Short mmCIF file of C-alpha atoms and ligand atoms in Angstrom, two decimals:
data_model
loop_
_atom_site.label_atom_id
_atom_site.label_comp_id
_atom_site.label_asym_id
_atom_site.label_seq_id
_atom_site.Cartn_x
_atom_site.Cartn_y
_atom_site.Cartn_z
CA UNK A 1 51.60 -69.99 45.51
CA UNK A 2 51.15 -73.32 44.18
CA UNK A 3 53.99 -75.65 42.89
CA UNK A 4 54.22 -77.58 40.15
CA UNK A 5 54.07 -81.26 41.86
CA UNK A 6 56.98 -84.29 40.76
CA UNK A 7 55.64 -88.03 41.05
CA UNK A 8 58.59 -90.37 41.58
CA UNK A 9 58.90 -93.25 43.38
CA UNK A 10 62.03 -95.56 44.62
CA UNK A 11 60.57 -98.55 42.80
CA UNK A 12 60.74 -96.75 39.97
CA UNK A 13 64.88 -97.49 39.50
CA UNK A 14 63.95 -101.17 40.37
CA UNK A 15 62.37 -101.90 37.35
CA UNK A 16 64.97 -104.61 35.57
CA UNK A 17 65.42 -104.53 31.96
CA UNK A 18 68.86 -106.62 31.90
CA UNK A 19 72.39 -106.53 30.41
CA UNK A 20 72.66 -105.62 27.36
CA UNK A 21 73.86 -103.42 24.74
CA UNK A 22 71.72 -100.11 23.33
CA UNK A 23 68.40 -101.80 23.02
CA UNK A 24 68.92 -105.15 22.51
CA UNK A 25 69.77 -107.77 25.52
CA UNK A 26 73.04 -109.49 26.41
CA UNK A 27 73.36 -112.69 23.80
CA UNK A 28 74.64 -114.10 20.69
CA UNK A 29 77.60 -111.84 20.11
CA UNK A 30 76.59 -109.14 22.80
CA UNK A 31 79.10 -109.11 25.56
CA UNK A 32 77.03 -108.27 28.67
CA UNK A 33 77.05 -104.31 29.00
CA UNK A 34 73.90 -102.04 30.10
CA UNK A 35 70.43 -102.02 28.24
CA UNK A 36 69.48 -98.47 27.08
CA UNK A 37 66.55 -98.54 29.05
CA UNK A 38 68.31 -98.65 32.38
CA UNK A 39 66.99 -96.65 35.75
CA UNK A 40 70.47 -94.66 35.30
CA UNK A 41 68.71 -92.02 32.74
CA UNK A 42 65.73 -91.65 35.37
CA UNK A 43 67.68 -91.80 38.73
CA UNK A 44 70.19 -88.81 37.57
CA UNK A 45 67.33 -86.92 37.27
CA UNK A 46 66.70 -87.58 40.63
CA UNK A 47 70.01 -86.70 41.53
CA UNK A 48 70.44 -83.77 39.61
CA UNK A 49 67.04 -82.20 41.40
CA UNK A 50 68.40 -83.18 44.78
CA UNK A 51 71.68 -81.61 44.32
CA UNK A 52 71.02 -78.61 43.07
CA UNK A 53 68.25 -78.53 45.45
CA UNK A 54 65.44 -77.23 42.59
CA UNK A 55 63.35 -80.20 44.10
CA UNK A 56 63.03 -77.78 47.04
CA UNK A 57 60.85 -75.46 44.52
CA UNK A 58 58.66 -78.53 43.69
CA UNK A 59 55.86 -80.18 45.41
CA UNK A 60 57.24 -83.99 45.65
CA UNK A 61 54.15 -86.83 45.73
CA UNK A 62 54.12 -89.89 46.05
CA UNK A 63 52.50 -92.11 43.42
CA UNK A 64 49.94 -94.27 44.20
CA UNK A 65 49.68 -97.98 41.69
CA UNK A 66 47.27 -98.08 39.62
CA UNK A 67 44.19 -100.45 40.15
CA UNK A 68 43.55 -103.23 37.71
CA UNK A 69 40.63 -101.67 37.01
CA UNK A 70 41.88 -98.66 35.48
CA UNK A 71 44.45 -100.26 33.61
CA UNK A 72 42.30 -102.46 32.01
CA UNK A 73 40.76 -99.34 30.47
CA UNK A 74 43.27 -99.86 27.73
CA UNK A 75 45.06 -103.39 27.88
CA UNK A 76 43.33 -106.66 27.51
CA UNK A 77 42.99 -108.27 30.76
CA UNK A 78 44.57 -111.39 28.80
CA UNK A 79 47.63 -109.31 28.23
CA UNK A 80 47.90 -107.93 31.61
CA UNK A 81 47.59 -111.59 33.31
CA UNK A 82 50.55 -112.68 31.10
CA UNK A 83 52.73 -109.67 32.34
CA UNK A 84 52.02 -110.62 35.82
CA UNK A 85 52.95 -114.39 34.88
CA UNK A 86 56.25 -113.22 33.40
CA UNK A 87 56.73 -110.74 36.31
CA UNK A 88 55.70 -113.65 38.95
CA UNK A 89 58.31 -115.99 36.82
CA UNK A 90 61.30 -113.87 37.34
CA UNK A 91 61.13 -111.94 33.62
CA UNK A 92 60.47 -112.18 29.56
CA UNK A 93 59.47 -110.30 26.89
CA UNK A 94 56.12 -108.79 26.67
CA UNK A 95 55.68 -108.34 22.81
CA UNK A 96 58.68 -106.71 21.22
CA UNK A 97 61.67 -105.36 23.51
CA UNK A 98 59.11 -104.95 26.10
CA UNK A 99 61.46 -106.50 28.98
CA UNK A 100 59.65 -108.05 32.16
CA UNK A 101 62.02 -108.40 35.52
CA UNK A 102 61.16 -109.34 38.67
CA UNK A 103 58.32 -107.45 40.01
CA UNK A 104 57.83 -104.83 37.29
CA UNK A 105 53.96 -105.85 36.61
CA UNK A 106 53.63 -104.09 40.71
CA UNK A 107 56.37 -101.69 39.42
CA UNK A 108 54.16 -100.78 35.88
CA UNK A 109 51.25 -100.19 38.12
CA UNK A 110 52.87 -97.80 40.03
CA UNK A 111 54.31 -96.23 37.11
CA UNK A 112 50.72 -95.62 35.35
CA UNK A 113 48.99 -94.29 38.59
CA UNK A 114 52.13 -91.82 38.86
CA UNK A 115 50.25 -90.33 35.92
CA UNK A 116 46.97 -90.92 37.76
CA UNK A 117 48.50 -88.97 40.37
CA UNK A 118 49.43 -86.01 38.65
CA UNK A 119 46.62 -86.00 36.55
CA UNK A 120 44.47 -86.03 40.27
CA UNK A 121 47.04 -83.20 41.42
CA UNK A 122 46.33 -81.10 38.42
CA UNK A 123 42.41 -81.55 37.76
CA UNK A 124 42.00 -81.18 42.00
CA UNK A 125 44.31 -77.96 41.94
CA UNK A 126 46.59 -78.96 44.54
CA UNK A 127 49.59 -78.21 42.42
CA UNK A 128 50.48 -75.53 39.80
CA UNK A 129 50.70 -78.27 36.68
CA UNK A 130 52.75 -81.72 37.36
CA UNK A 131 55.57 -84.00 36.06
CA UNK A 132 55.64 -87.84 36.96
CA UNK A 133 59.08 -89.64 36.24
CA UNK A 134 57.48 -92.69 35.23
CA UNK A 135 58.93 -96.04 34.59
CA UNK A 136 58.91 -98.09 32.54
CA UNK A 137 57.42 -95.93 29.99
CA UNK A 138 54.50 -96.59 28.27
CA UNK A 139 53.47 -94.77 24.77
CA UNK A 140 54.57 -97.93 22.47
CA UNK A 141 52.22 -100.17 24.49
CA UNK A 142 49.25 -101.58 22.20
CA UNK A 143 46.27 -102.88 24.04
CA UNK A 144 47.19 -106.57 24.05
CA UNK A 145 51.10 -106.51 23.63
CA UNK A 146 54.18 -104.44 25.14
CA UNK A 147 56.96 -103.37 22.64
CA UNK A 148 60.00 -100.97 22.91
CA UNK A 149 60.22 -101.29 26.11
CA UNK A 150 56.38 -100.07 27.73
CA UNK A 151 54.42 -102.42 28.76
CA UNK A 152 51.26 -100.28 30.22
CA UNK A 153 50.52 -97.40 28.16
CA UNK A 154 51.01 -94.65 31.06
CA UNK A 155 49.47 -91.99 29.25
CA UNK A 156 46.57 -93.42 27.73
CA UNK A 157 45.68 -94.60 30.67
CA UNK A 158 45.95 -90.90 31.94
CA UNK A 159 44.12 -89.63 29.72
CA UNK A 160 41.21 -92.01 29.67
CA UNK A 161 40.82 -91.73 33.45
CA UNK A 162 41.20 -88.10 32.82
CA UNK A 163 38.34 -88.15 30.82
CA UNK A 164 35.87 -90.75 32.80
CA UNK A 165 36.83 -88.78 36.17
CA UNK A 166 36.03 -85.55 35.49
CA UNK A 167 33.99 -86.07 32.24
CA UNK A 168 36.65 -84.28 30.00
CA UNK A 169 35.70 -83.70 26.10
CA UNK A 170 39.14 -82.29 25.07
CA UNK A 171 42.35 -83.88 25.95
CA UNK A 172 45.68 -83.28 23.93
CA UNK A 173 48.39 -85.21 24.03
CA UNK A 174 51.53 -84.28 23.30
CA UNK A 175 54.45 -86.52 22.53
CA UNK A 176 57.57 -85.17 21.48
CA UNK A 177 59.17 -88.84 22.19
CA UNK A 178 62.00 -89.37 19.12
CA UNK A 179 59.87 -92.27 18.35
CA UNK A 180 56.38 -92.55 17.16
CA UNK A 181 53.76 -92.80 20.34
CA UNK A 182 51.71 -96.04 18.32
CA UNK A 183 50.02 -97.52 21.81
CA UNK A 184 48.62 -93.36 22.45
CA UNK A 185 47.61 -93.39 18.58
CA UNK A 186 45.68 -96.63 18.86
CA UNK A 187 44.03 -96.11 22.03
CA UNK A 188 42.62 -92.91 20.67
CA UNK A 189 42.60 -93.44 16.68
CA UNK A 190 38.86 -93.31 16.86
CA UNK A 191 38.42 -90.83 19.00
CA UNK A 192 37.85 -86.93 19.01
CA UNK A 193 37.78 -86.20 22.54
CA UNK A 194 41.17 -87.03 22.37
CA UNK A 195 44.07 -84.82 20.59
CA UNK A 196 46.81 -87.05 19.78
CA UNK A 197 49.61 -84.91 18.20
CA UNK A 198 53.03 -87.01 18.15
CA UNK A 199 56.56 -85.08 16.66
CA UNK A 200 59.48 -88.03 15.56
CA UNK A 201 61.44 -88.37 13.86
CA UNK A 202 61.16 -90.41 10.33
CA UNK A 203 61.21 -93.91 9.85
CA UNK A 204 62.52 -94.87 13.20
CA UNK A 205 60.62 -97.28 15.33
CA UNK A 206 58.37 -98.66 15.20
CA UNK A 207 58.26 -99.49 11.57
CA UNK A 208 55.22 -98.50 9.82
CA UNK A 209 54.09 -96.34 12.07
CA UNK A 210 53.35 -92.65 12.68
CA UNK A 211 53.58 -91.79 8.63
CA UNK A 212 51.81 -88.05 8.23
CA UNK A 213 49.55 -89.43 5.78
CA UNK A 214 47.54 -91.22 8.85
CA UNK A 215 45.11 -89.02 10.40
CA UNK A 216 42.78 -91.20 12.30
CA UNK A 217 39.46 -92.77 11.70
CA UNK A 218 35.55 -92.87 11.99
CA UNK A 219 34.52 -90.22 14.44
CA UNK A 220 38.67 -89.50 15.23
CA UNK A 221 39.44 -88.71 11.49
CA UNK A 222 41.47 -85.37 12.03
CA UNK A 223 42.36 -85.96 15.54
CA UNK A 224 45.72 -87.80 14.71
CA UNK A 225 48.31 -84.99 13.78
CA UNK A 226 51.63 -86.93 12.72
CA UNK A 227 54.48 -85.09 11.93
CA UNK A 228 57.24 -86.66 10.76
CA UNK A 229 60.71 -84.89 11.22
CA UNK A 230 64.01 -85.57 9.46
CA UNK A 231 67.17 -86.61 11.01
CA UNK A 232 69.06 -83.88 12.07
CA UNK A 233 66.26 -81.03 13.18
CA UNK A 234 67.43 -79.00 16.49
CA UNK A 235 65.97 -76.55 18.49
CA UNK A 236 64.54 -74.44 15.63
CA UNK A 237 63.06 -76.90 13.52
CA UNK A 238 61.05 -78.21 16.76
CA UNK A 239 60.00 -74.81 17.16
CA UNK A 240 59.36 -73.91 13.37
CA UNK A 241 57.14 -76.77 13.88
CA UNK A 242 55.00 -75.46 16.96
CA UNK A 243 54.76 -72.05 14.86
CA UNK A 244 53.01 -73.88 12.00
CA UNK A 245 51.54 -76.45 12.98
CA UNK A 246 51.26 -77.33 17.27
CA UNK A 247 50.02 -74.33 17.95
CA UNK A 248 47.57 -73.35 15.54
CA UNK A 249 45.99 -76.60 16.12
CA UNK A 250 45.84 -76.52 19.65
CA UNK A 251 44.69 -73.12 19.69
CA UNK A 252 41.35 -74.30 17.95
CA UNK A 253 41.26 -77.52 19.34
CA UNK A 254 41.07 -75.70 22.97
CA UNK A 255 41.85 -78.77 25.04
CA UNK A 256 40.50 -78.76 28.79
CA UNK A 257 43.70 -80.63 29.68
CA UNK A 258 47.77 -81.05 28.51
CA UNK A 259 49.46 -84.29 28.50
CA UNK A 260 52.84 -84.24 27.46
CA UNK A 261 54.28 -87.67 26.50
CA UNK A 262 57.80 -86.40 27.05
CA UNK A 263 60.67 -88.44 25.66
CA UNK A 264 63.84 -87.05 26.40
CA UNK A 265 65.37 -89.05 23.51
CA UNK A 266 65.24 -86.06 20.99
CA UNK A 267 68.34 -84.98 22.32
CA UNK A 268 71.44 -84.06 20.67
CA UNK A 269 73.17 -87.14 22.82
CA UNK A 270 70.88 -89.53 22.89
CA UNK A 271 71.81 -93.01 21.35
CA UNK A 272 68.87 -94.27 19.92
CA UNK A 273 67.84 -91.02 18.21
CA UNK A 274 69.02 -88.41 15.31
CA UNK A 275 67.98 -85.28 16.96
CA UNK A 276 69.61 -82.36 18.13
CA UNK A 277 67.59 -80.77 20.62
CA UNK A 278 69.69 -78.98 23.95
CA UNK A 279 68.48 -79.01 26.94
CA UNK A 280 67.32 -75.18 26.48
CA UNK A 281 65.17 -76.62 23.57
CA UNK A 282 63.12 -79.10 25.62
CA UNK A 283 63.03 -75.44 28.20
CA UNK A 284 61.01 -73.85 24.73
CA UNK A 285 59.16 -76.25 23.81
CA UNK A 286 57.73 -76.80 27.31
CA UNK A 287 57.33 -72.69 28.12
CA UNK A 288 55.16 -73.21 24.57
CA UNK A 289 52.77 -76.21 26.17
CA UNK A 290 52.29 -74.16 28.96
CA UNK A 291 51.60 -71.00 27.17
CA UNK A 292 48.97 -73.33 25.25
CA UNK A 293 47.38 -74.59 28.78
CA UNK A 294 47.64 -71.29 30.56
CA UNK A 295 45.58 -69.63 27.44
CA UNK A 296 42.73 -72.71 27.09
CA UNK A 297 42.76 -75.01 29.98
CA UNK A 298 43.81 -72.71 33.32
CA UNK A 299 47.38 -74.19 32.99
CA UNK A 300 46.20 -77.67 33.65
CA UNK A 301 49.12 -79.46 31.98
CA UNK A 302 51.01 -83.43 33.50
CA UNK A 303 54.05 -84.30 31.62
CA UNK A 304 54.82 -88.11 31.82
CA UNK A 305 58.29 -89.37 31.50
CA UNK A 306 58.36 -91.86 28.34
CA UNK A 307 62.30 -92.51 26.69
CA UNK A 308 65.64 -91.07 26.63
CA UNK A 309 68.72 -92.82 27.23
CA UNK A 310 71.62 -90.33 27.15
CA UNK A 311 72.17 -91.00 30.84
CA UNK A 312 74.73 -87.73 30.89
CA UNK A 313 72.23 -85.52 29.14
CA UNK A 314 68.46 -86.28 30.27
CA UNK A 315 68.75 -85.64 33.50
CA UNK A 316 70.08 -81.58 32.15
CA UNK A 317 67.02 -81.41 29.56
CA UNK A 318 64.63 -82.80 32.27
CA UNK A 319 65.52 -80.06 34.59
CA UNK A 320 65.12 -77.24 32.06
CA UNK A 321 61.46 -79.26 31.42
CA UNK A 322 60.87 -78.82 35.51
CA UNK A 323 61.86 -75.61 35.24
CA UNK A 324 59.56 -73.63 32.43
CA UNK A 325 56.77 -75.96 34.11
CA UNK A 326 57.43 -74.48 37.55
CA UNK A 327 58.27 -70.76 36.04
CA UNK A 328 61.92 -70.70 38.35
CA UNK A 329 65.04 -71.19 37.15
CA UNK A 330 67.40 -73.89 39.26
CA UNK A 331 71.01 -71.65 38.20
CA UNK A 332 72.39 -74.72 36.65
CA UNK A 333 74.56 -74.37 33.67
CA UNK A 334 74.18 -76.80 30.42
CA UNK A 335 77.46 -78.21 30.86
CA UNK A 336 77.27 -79.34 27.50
CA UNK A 337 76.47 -76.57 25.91
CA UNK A 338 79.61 -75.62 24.19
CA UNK A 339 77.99 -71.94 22.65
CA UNK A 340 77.78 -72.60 19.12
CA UNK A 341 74.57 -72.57 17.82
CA UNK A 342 72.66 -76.04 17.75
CA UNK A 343 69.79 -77.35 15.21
CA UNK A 344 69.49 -74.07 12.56
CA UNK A 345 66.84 -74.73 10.03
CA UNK A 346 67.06 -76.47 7.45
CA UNK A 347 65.00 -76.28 3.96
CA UNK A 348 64.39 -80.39 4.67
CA UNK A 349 62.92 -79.43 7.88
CA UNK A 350 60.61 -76.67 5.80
CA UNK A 351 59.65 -79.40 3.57
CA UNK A 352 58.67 -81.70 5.99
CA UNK A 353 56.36 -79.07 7.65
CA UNK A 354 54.58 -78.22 4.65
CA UNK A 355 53.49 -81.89 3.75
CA UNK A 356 51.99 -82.16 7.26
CA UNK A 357 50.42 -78.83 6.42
CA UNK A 358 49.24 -80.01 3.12
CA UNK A 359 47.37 -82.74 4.67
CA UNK A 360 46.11 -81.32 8.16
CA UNK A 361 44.47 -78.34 6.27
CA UNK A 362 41.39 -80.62 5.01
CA UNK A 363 40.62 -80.52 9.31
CA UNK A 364 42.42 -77.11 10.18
CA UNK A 365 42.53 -73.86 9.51
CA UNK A 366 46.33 -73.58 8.86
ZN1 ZN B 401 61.64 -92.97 22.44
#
C-alpha cells in the first residue's frame, strides 16, 4: 500500500527572514521581536508529526535543490543572479518583503525541487499523492522580482516541469493561500494547459491583484478562476465555494495532475489573515482535492507549503491536510477547537459566489 510521501528538509528552518514584528522587519519604531515568516510555523509541523508519530504513516523524502536550469523556467536569470548576490552578501530584500539571509538562494533551491520531488514521487508512482513543506514559499514570486516573502515561485516551477517532464496538457493549481497567488497567475496567465484557480480573501495583498473580474488572456482567457472571499468566511463558505464553483470547474477541466498551493494562513488564528477556517476545514477541503484527483487524474495530487503564520495553529491544520491526503487519521485532538460551531454562512459569502459565477459562466458550464 503506497504512502502519501512528505518532502522536508533541515535547511528548510535555516532560511533567515530577521527580527521583526508581523511582516515587517525590526526598525524605525519596531522593537526587535520575530518576523511572521519565521521557520517556527514550519518546524512545529515537524514536531507535531514526530510526536504523535503520524510521520510513521508517511513516506519521508528527501528533497533534492533544484537546478538553475529549471528554475530559470520561470525567473529571469538577471533576477536569480541578484538573489544569489544578496544571499552571497549576507541578506536584502528581493523586491517587496521578499527577505534574503545568509544562504537562502541554496536554501530556495532546495525549497523548489522539494516540489520537484514530490511532483517526481507522484507522476513515477512511488507514493500515494505527496506534500513538500517548502520554504520559503513561493506563489507571490513574479518572474524578475520576489515579494511577500517568496522569492522562487515553488509551484510554478512545479508545474512547468510537470508539464515539460511528462508532457502534461492539464495541470490545476490550487491555492487556497489567504492571499492572492500573483507569481502562479502570471506564470500561467496565458496559458490553458494550466488551471490556475486561487480562493483569498478580498483586497488583501498584494494590492491590485487577484480581482474576479480577471480571467486571463490570449490562449489562457478562462483559465484564471479568481474568487474573491470576504473577511470572515469559515469552514462553510470555503466549502459553499467548492460546491459552486471548484468543483464544477475541475470536473470539466479534468486535470492530469493536482497542485495545491496550500497556505495555511486562512486560519481562524492566523495574524495576517481574516479567515476562519479550523483545522477540520483545511481536513474538507483537502478530502475534496483528492476526491477531484482520485475521479480525473488517478489521485495524482502534491500539495506545496506556501504561508501561514499562526505558529500554535498551522502545525494542527497541516496535520488534518496530511491526514485526508494519506486517508488515516493521527488521533490528535484540535486543541483549539472549543465545540461551537465555526464559519456558518453568510449571505456576503453567497454574494460573493455568485459574482464569480456571473463571470466564469461565459467559459463554464455552471
Ligand atoms: Zn499567504
Amino acid at each position: 500500500m503506497k504512502k502519501t510521501g512528505f518532502i522536508w528538509d533541515e535547511s528548510y528552518f535555516w532560511h533567515q527572514t530577521g527580527q521583526g514584528a508581523l511582516n515587517i522587519n525590526s526598525g524605525g519604531w519596531i522593537q526587535a521581536d520575530t518576523h511572521a515568516e519565521n521557520p517556527e510555523t514550519k518546524r512545529r509541523v515537524k514536531n507535531l508529526l514526530d510526536r504523535s508519530k503520524f510521520i510513521k504513516e508517511l513516506q519521508q523524502i528527501e528533497p533534492r535543490p533544484a537546478i538553475r536550469k529549471e528554475v530559470e523556467m520561470n525567473h529571469a536569470p538577471v533576477y536569480l543572479d541578484r538573489l544569489k548576490q544578496l544571499s552571497d552578501a549576507g541578506g536584502g530584500d528581493a523586491g517587496e518583503h521578499a527577505i534574503v539571509g545568509p544562504d537562502t538562494y541554496e536554501i530556495a533551491l532546495l525549497s523548489a525541487g522539494g516540489a520537484l520531488t514530490a511532483v517526481d514521487a507522484v507522476m513515477q508512482e512511488k507514493v500515494k499523492n505527496a506534500y513538500a513543506l517548502t520554504r520559503p514559499p513561493g506563489h507571490h514570486a513574479e518572474y524578475e522580482i520576489g515579494a511577500g516573502f517568496c522569492l522562487v515561485n515553488n509551484i510554478a516551477i512545479a508545474a512547468k516541469y510537470a508539464r515539460e517532464t511528462y508532457g502534461l496538457k492539464r495541470i490545476l493549481i490550487l491555492d487556497w493561500d489567504v492571499h492572492h497567488g500573483n507569481g502562479t497567475e502570471s506564470a500561467f496567465r496565458s496559458d490553458s494547459d494550466v488551471l490556475f484557480i486561487s480562493i483569498h480573501q478580498e483586497n488583501i495583498f498584494p494590492k491590485n491583484r487577484g480581482q474576479i473580474i480577471y480571467t486571463g488572456e490570449g490562449d489562457g482567457e478562462g483559465y484564471t478562476v479568481n474568487i474573491e472571499l470576504p473577511a470572515g468566511t469559515g469552514n462553510e463558505g470555503y466549502l459553499y465555494t467548492f460546491d459552486k464553483v471548484i468543483e464544477p470547474i475541475v470536473d470539466q477541466y479534468q486535470p492530469e495532475l493536482i497542485l495545491i498551493s496550500a497556505g495555511q494562513d486562512p486560519s481562524r488564528f492566523d495574524p495576517l489573515g481574516r479567515m476562519l477556517l479550523t483545522a477540520e476545514g483545511f481536513y474538507n477541503m483537502t478530502a475534496r482535492v483528492k476526491a477531484l484527483a482520485e475521479k480525473h487524474c488517478n489521485g495524482r495530487l502534491v500539495g506545496c507549503h506556501e504561508g501561514g503564520y499562526s505558529t500554535a495553529y498551522v502545525p494542527f491544520c497541516t496535520l488534518r491536510v496530511l491526514e485526508a491526503l494519506a486517508g488515516k487519521q493521527s488521533g490528535v485532538d484540535d486543541p483549539f477547537d472549543q465545540g461551537y460551531h465555526e464559519g456558518p454562512l453568510y449571505q456576503n459569502q453567497v454574494e460573493a459566489i455568485n459574482k464569480v459565477l456571473k463571470i466564469q459562466k461565459k467559459y463554464w458550464d455552471l
